[in-house]
């Protein structure tokens, strides 16, 4: 797998976390979008998604399926 970068704006850190989320207005219930986060941005991005009730789970990037 190539190196994955944090999804936070302007951040170039290597991602360590994958935030799996779903917007019920746009996505079917079993669909998952993925945001990648470095350690520093994990909480920030989790809070953003949690505030909108979009966050479903956070996993290590090592545990991500290859097709995402
Ligand atoms: Zn970051």
mmCIF file with all atom_site columns, C-alpha atoms and ligand atoms in Angstrom, residues 6 8 11 13 38 41, ligand 1:
data_model
loop_
_atom_site.group_PDB
_atom_site.id
_atom_site.type_symbol
_atom_site.label_atom_id
_atom_site.label_alt_id
_atom_site.label_comp_id
_atom_site.label_asym_id
_atom_site.label_entity_id
_atom_site.label_seq_id
_atom_site.pdbx_PDB_ins_code
_atom_site.Cartn_x
_atom_site.Cartn_y
_atom_site.Cartn_z
_atom_site.occupancy
_atom_site.B_iso_or_equiv
_atom_site.pdbx_formal_charge
_atom_site.auth_seq_id
_atom_site.auth_comp_id
_atom_site.auth_asym_id
_atom_site.auth_atom_id
_atom_site.pdbx_PDB_model_num
ATOM   1 C  CA  . UNK A 1 6  ? -3.893 12.953 6.460  1.00 0.00 ? 6  UNK A CA  1
ATOM   2 C  CA  . UNK A 1 8  ? -6.979 17.549 7.167  1.00 0.00 ? 8  UNK A CA  1
ATOM   3 C  CA  . UNK A 1 11 ? -1.640 18.681 6.556  1.00 0.00 ? 11 UNK A CA  1
ATOM   4 C  CA  . UNK A 1 13 ? 1.525  14.038 7.746  1.00 0.00 ? 13 UNK A CA  1
ATOM   5 C  CA  . UNK A 1 38 ? -2.647 11.740 11.473 1.00 0.00 ? 38 UNK A CA  1
ATOM   6 C  CA  . UNK A 1 41 ? -5.891 15.627 13.507 1.00 0.00 ? 41 UNK A CA  1
HETATM 7 ZN ZN1 . LIG B 2 .  ? -2.996 15.770 9.983  1.00 0.00 ? 1  LIG B ZN1 1
#
